[in-house]
Coordinates of C-alpha atoms in Angstrom, one line a residue:
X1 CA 143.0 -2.0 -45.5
X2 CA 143.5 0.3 -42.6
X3 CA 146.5 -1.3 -41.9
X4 CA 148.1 -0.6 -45.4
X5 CA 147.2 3.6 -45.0
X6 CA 149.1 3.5 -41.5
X7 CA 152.1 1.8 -43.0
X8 CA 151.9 4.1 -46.0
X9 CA 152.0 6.8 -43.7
X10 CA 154.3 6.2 -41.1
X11 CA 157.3 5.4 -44.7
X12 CA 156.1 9.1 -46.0
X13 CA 156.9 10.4 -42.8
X14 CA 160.2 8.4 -42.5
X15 CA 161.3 9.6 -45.8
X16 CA 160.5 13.2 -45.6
X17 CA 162.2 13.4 -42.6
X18 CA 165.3 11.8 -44.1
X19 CA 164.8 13.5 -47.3
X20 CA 165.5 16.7 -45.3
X21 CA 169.2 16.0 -46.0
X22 CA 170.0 15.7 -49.3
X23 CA 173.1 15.4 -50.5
X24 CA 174.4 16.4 -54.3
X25 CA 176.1 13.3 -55.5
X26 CA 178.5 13.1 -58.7
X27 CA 178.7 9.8 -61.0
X28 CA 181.2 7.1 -60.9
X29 CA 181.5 5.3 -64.6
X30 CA 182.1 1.3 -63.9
X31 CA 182.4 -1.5 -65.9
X32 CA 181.1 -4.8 -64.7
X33 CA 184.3 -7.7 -64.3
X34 CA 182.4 -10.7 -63.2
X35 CA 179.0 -11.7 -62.0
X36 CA 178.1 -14.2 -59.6
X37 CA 174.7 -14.9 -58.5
X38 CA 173.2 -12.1 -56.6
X39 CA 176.4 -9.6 -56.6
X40 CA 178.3 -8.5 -59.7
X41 CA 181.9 -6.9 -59.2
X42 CA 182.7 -4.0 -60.8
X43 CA 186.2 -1.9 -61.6
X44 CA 186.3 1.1 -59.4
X45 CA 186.7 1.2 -55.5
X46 CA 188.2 2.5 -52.7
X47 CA 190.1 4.8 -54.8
X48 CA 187.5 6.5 -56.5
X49 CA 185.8 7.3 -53.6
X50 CA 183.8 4.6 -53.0
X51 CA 182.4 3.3 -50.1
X52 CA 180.0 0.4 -49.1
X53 CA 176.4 1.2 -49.0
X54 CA 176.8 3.5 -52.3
X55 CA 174.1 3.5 -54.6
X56 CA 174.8 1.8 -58.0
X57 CA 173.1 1.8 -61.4
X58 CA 174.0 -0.9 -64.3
X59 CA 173.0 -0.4 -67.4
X60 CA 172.0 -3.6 -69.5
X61 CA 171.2 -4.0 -72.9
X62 CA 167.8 -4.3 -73.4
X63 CA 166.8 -3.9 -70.3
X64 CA 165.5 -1.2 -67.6
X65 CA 168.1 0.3 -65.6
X66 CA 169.2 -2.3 -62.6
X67 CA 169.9 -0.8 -59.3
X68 CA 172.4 -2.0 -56.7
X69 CA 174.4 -1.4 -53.5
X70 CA 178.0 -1.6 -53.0
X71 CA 178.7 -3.9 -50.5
X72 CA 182.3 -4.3 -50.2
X73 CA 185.1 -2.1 -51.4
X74 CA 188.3 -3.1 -52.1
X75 CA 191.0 -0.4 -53.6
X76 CA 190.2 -0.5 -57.5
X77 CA 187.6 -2.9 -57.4
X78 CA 183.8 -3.0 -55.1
X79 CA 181.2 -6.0 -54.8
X80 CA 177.3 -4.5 -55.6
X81 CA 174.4 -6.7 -54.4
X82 CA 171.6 -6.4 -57.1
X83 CA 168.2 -7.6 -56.9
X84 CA 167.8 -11.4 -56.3
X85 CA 167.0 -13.5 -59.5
X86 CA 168.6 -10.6 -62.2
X87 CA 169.7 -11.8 -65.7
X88 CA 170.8 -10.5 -68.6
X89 CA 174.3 -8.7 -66.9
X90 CA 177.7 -9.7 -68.5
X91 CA 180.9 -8.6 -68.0
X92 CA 181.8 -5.3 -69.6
X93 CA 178.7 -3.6 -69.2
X94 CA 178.8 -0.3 -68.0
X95 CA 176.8 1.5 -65.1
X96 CA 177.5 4.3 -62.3
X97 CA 178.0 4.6 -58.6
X98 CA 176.8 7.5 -57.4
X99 CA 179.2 9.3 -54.6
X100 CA 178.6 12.2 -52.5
X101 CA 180.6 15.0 -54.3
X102 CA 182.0 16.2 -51.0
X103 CA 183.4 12.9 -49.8
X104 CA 187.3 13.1 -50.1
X105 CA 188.6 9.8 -51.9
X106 CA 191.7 9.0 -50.0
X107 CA 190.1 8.5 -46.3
X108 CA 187.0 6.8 -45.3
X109 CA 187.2 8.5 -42.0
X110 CA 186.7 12.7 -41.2
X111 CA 189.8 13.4 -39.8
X112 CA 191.3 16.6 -37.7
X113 CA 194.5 17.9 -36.8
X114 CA 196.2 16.1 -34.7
X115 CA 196.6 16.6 -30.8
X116 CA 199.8 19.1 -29.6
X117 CA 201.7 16.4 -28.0
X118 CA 201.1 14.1 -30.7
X119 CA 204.2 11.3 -31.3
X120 CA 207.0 13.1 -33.9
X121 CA 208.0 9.3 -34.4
X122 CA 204.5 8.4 -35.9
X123 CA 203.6 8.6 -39.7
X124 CA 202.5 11.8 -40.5
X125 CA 199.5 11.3 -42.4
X126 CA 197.9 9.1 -39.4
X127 CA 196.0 11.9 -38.6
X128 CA 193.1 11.2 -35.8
X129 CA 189.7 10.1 -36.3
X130 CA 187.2 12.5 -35.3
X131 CA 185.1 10.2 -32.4
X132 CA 181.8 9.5 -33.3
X133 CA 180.6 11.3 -30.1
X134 CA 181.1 14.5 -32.2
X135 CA 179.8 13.4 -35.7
X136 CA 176.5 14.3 -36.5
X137 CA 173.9 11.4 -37.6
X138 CA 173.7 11.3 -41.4
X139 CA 170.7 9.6 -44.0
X140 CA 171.5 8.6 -47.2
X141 CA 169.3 6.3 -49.4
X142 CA 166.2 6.4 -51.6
X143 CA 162.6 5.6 -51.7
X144 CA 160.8 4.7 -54.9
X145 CA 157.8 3.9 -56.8
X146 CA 157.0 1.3 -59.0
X147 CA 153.7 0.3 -61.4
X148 CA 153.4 -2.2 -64.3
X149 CA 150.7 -3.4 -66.0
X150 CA 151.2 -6.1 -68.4
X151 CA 148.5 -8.5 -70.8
X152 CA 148.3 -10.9 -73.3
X153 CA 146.1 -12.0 -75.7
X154 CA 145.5 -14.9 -77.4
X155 CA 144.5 -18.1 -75.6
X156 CA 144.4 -17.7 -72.2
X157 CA 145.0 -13.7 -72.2
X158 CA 145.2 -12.3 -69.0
X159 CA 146.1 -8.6 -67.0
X160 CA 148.9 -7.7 -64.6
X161 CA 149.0 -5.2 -62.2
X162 CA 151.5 -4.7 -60.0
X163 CA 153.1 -1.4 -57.7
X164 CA 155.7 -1.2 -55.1
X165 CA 156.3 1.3 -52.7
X166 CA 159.6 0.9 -50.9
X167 CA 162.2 2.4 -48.9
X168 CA 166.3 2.0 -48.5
X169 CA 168.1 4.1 -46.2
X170 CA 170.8 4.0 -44.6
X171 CA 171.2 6.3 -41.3
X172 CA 174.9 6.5 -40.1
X173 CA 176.1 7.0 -36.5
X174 CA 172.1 7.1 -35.2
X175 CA 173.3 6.7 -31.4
X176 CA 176.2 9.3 -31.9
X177 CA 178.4 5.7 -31.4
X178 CA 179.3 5.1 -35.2
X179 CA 177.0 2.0 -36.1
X180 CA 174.3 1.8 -39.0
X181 CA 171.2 1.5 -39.0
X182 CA 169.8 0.1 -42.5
X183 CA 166.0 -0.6 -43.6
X184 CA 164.7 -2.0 -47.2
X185 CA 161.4 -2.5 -47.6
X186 CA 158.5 -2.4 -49.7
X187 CA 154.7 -2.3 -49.7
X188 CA 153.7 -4.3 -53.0
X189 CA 150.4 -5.2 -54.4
X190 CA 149.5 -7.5 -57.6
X191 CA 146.0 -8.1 -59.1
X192 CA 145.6 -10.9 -62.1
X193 CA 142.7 -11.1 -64.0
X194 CA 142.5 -14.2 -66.6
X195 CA 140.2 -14.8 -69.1
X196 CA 137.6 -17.0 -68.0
X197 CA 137.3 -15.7 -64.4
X198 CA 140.3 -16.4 -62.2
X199 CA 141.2 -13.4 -60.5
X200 CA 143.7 -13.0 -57.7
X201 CA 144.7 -10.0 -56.0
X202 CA 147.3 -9.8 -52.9
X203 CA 149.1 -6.9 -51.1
X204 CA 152.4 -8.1 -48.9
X205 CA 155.0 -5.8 -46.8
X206 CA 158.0 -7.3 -47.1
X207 CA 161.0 -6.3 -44.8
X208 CA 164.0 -7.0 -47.5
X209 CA 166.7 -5.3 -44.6
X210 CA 166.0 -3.6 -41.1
X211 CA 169.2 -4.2 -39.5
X212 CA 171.6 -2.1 -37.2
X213 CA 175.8 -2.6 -37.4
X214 CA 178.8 -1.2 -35.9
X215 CA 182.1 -1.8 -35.1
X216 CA 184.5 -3.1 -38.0
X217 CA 186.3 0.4 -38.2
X218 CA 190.0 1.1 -38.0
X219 CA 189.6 1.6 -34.2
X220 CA 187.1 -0.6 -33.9
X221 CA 188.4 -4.6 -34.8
X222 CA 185.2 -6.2 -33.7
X223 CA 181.9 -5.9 -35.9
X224 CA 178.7 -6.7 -34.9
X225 CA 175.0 -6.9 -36.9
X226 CA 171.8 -7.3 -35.5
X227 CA 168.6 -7.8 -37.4
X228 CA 168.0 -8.9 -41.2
X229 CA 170.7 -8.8 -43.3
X230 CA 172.8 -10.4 -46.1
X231 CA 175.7 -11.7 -44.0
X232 CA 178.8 -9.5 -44.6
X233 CA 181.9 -11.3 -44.8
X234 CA 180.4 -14.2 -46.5
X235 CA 177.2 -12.9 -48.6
X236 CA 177.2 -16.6 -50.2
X237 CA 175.6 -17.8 -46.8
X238 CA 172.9 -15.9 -47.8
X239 CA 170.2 -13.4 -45.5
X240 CA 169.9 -14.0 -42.0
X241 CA 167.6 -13.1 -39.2
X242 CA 170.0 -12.7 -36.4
X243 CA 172.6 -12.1 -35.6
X244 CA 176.5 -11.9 -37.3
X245 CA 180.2 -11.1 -35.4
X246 CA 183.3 -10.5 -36.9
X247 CA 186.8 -9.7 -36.0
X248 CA 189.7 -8.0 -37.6
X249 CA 192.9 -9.3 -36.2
X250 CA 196.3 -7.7 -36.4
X251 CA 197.8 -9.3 -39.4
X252 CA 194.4 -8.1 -41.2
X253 CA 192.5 -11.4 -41.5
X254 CA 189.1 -12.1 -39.9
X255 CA 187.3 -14.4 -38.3
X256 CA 183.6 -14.5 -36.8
X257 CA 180.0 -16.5 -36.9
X258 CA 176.7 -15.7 -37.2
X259 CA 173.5 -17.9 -36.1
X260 CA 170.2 -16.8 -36.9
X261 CA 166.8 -18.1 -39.2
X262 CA 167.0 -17.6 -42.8
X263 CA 164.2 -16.4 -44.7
X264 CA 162.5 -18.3 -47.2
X265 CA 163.3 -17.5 -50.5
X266 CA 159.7 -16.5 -51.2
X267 CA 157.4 -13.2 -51.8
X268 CA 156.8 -12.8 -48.3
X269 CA 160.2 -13.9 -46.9
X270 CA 158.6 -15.6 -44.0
X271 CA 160.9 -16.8 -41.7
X272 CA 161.1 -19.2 -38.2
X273 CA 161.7 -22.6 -40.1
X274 CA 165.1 -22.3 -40.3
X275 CA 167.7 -22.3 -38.2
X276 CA 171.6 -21.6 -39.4
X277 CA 174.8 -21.4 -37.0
X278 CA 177.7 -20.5 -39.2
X279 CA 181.6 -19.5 -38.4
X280 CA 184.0 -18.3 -40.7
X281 CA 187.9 -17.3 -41.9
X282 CA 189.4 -14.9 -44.3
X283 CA 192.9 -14.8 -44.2
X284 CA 194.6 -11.3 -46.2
X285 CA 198.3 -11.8 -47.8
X286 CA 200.2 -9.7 -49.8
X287 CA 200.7 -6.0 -50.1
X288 CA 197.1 -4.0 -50.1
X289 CA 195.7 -7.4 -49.6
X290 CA 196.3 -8.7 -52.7
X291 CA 195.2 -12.1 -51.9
X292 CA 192.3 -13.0 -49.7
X293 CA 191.7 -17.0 -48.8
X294 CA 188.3 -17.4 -47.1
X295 CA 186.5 -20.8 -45.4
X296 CA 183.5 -21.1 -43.9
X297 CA 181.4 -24.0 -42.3
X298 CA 177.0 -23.5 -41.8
X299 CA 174.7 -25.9 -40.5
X300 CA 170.9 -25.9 -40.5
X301 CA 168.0 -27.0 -39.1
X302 CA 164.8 -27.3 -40.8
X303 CA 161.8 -27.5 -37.9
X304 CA 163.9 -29.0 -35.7
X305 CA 165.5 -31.3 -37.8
X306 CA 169.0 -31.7 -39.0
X307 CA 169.3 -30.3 -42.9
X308 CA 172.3 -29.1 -44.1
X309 CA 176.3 -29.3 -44.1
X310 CA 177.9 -27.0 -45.8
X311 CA 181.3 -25.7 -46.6
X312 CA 182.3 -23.0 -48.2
X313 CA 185.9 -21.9 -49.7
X314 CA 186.5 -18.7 -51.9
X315 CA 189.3 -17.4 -53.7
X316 CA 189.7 -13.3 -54.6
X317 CA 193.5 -12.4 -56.0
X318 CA 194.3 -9.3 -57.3
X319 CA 197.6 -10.8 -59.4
X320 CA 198.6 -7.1 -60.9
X321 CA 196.7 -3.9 -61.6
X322 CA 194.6 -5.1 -64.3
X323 CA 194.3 -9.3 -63.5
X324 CA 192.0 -10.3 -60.9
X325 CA 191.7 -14.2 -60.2
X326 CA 188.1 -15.0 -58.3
X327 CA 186.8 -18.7 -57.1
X328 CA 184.0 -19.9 -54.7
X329 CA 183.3 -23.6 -53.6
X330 CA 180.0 -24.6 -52.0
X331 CA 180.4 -28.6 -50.6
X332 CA 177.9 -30.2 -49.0
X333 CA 178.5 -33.0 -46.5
X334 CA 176.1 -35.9 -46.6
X335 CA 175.5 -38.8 -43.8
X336 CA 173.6 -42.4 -44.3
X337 CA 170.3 -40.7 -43.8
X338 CA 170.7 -38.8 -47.2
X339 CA 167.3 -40.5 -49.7
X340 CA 169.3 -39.8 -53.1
X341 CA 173.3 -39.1 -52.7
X342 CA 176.2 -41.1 -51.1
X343 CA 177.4 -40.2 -47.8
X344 CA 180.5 -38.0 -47.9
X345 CA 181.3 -35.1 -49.5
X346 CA 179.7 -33.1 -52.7
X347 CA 181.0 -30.2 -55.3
X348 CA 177.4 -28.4 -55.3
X349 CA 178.1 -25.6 -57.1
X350 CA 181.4 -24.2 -58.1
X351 CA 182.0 -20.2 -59.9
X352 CA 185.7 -19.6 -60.7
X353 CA 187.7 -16.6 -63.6
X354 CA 189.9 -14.7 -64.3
X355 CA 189.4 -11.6 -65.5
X356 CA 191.4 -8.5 -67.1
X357 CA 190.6 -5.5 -67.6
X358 CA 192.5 -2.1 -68.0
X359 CA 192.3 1.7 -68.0
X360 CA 191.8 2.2 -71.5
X361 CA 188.3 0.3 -71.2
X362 CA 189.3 -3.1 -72.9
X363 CA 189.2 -6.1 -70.9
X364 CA 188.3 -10.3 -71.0
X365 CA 187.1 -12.6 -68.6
X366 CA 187.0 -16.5 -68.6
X367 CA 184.7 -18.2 -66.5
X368 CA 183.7 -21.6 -65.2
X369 CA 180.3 -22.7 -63.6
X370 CA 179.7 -25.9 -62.0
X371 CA 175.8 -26.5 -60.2
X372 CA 174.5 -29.6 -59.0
X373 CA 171.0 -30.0 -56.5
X374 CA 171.7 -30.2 -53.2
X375 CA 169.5 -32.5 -50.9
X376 CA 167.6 -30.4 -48.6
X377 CA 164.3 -29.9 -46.4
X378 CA 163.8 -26.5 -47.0
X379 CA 162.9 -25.0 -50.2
X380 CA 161.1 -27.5 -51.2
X381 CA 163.9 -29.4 -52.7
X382 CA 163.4 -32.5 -51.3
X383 CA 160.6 -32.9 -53.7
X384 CA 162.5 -32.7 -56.6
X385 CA 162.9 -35.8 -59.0
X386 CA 164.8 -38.2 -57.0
X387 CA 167.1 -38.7 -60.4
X388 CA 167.6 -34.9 -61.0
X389 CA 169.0 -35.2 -56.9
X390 CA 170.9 -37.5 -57.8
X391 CA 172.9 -37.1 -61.0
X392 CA 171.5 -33.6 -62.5
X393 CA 174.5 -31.3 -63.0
X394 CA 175.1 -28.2 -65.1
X395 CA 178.7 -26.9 -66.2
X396 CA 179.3 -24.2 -68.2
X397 CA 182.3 -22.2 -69.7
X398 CA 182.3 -19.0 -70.9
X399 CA 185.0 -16.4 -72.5
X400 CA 184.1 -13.0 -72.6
X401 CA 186.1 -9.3 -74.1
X402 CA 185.3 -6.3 -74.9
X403 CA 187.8 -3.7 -76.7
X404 CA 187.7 -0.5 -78.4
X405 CA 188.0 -0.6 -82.2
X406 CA 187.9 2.8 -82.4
X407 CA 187.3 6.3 -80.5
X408 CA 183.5 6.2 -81.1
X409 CA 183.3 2.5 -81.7
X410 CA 183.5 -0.8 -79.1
X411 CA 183.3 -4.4 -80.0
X412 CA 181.7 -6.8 -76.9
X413 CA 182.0 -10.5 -77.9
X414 CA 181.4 -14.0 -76.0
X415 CA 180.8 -17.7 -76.3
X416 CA 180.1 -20.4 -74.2
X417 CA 179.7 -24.1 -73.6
X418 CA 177.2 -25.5 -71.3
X419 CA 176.5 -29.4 -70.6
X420 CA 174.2 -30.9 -68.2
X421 CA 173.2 -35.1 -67.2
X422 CA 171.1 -35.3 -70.6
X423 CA 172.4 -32.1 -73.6
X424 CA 175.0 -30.4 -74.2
X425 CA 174.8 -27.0 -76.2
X426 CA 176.8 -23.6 -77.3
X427 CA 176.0 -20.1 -77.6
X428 CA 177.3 -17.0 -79.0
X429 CA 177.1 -13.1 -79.3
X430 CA 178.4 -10.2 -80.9
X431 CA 177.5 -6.5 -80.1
X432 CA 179.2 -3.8 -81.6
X433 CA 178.5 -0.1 -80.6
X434 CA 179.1 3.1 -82.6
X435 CA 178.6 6.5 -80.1
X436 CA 177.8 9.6 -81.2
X437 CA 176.5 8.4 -84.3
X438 CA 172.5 9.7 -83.2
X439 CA 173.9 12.7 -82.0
X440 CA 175.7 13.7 -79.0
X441 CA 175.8 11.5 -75.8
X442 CA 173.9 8.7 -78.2
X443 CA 174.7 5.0 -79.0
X444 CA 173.5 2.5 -81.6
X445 CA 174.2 -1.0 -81.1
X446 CA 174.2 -4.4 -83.1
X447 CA 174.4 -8.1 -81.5
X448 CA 174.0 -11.4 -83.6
X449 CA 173.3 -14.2 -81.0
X450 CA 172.6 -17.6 -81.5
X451 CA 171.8 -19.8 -78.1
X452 CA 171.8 -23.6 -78.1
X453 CA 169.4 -24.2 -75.0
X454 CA 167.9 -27.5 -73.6
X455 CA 164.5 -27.3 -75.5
X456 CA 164.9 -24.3 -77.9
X457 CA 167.1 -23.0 -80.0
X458 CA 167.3 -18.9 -80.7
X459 CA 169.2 -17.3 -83.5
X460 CA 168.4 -13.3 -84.0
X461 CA 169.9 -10.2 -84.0
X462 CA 169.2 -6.9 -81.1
X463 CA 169.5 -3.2 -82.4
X464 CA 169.7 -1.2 -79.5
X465 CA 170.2 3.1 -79.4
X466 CA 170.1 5.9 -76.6
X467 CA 170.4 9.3 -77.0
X468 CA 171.1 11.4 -74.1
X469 CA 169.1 15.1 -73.9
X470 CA 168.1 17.7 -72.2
X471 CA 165.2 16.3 -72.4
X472 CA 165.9 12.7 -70.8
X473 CA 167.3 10.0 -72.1
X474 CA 165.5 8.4 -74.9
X475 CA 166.8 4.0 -75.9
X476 CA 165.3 1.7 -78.4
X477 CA 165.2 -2.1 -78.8
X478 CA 164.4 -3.8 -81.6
X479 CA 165.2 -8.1 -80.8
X480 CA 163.6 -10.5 -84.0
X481 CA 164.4 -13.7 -83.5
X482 CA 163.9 -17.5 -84.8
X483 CA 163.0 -20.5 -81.7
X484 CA 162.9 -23.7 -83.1
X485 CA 162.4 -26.9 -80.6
X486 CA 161.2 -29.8 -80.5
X487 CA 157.3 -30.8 -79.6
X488 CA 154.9 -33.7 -79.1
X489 CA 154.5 -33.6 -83.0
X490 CA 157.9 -33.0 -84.1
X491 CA 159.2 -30.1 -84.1
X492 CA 158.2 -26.1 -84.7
X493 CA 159.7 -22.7 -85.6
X494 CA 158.4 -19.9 -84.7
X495 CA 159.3 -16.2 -85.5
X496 CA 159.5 -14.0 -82.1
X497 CA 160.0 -10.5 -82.3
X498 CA 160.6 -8.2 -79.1
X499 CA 160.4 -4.2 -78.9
X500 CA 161.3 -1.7 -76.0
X501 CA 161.1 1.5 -75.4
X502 CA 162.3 3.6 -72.0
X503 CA 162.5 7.0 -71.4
X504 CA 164.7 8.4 -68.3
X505 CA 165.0 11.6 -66.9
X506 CA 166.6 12.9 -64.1
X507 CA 164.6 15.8 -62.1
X508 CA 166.9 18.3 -60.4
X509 CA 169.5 16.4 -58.3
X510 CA 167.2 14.5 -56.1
X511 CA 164.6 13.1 -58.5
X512 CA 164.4 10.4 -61.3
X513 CA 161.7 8.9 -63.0
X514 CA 161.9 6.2 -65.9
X515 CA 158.8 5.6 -67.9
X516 CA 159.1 2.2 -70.2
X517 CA 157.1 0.0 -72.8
X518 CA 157.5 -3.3 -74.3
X519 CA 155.7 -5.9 -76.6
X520 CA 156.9 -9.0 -77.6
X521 CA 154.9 -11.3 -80.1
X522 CA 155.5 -15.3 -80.4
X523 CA 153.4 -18.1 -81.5
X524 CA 150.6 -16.3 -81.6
X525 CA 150.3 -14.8 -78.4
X526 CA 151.5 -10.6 -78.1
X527 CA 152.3 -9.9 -74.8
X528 CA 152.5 -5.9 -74.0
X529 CA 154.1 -4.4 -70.8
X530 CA 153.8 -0.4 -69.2
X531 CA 155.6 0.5 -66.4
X532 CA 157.1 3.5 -64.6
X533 CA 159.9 4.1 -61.7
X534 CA 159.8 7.4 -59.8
X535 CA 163.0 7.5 -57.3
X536 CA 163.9 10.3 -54.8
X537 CA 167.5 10.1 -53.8
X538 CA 169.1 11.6 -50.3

């Protein structure tokens, strides 16, 4: 365990030191317009100040506070990467970016006067970016601590322990040369103790990010990362371990590649199996690049072999102010050598909407969802059912709104249809929120879902309220529902009934600490969750 002090060590070092600069930060308010897997996009950008590598909060119903990282910025719209594997996020729940409250909106570069004998035929707000030579380095980021215990009782009751301590900073312009140096990662340690004697206990460091950028500036057009990182232009691609070039060309669009190992998708994120070469496009139209077309092509090796062909196509239009079209094609070329699909090419998973969404905080989005399996050596997906390979598919369509009814009361609605090789099913839900009604800065809520899924079917209703203090803020869930399905003796229905409980307070302007507890009771078994997160910002 010597090991584990040293690493613990050298992070509290690394974070004091960067802690040394923190920065007072004010709050963005957001709405989230679409999701798609690991990134949700959001309704405030460039123009509120916003800049990539921002810190983000979303807040969910029913669930603890999610945190994310811008990671593109457009003018009134940004893409935030949240933790792999996330649920319960639709479109129209709100959240915050948090900006430094002395960043000026309208640039993204510090800027002096310009020079004596500068050109009189030049715009005159061209102004002259200060060289990085003369910019001092700057941190920004946080570093957090997580525990959670969790048990059940009944048969087969059991204890959960887990904590995380982790780190993500960012540290700007380290080599007085403009680049970015940026390091995620956490030390994490989980013990299980079952009923009848199986215990396991394991403690991992896991490198999420350590990689180092620069370039991709207004007067720089070529971009280069080094290192671990989710691929920039093209985050569908996925994290790499190596290396990623891009290049801006004068009418605005890029192109690039990047070739490195991809982690596997794993605790640990080992890596060395897999080897990915990849080269891409994004061409830019219209005024404020209104229209962006992007292709991509990435092939992979898995030890040594030949895996995977893929192609990638996406489609992000801003049609007006408050329409936004999105789309993003994954095809997969096969060869004779493929066990359970015919050779050619393959829709694998397609995400396509149109959302719109205005100022006055209405908005509706309509999406569409196609996934089949691809055949692959890594992942372990070559040792799925050979039928599943071969003709499992999922599509689903969903239309979602949200509106005001009221000053102090907003209606969120949506429905959707999902199919797959063997079911079909709906699903629906209704939330309706009255502020100010507990108080001040205060929300109570009321959704009626019911979800047609593959083996169950839920009906219920979720009462949710927060209440903002100076005390912290204090939000409530209360979720009964009925699960009916079908069993080796029929069928069953069971009652479930899920509460939550959360408290979050911010201390000072660096600080934050949420302290949560949940219990959820079905078929006999409770289950019962505690957990904390203790974050200091810089």
């Amino acid at each position: 365990m010597r090991w584990l002090a040293c690493i613990v060590g050298v992070l509290a070092l690394f974070v004091t030191n960067a802690a040394a600069q923190d920065t007072p930060v004010q709050r963005v308010e957001i709405q989230v317009l679409s999701v798609d897997a690991d990134t949700v996009r959001v309704d405030r950008g460039r123009s509120a100040g916003i800049q990539s590598g921002d810190r983000v909060r979303i807040f969910a119903a029913g669930l603890p506070t999610i945190e994310g990282t811008v990671q593109s910025v457009r003018e009134d719209s940004c893409r935030v990467e949240i933790p792999s594997g996330t649920i319960g996020i639709d479109p129209g729940t709100s959240g915050e970016v948090l900006v430094p409250v002395d960043r000026d909106a309208a640039v993204d570069l510090p800027w002096t006067a310009p020079s004596e004998d500068f050109d009189p035929n030049s715009p005159l707000l061209l102004g002259q970016a200060t060289p990085s030579s003369e910019r001092e380095p700057a941190w920004r980021g946080r570093t957090f601590l997580q525990g959670e215990w969790a048990g059940s009782s009944g048969a087969g009751s059991s204890d959960n322990y887990f904590t995380n301590l982790g780190v993500d900073v960012l540290y700007e312009n380290p080599f007085a040369r403009g680049g970015r140096l940026h390091l995620n990662a956490d030390l994490w340690t989980r013990a299980v103790d079952v009923d009848g004697g199986l215990d396991v206990s394991q403690a991992r460091l896991r490198f999420d990010r350590l990689s180092y950028s620069f370039g991709g500036t207004r007067t720089q057009p070529d971009r280069w990362q080094f290192g671990r990182f989710l691929q920039h232009e093209f985050p569908e691609l996925g994290v790499l371990d190596g290396v990623e070039f891009g290049r801006r060309l004068e009418n605005g669009s890029r192109v690039g590649g990047s070739i490195g190992f991809l982690p596997e998708t794993y605790e640990d994120f080992r890596t060395g199996e897999d080897l990915a070469a990849a080269m891409f496009y994004r061409h830019l139209m219209g005024a404020e690049d209104r229209i962006a077309l992007g292709a991509s092509y990435q092939k992979t090796w898995h030890a040594g072999k030949s895996d995977r062909d893929l192609f990638l196509t996406t489609l992000d239009m801003r049609v007006n102010q408050h329409v936004n079209v999105w789309s993003t094609a994954w095809i997969d070329a096969y060869g004779s050598s493929a066990a359970n699909k015919s050779s050619g090419l393959e829709l694998t998973q397609f995400v396509s909407g149109v959302t719109w969404a205005n100022r006055s905080r209405q908005g509706a989005t309509f999406s569409l969802t196609q996934t089949r399996w691809p055949e692959l050596l890594r992942d372990g997906f070559a040792s799925l059912d050979p039928n599943l390979l071969a003709n499992g598919k999922v599509d689903r369509a969903r239309v979602q709104g949200w509106t005001p009814l009221s000053e102090n009361v907003h209606l969120r609605a949506s429905i959707d249809r999902w199919s797959d090789q063997d079911a079909s099913g709906d699903g629906m839900e209704v939330f309706v929120g009255w502020r100010e009604i507990l108080g001040e800065h205060s929300e109570l809520g009321l959704a009626v879902f019911n979800r047609d899924a593959k083996f169950n079917d839920v009906q219920g209703y979720r009462l949710t309220g927060y209440r903002m203090t100076d005390l912290g803020t204090f939000r409530a869930t209360v979720e009964p529902s009925r699960v009916s399905g079908a069993t080796a003796d029929g069928s069953s229905k069971d009652n479930q009934l899920r509460l939550r409980g959360s408290w979050d307070q911010r201390l000072g302007i660096d600080w934050y600490l949420s302290v949560y507890a949940q219990t959820t009771s079905f078929g006999g078994i409770d289950t019962r969750t505690l957990g904390f997160h203790l974050q200091r910002s810089f």
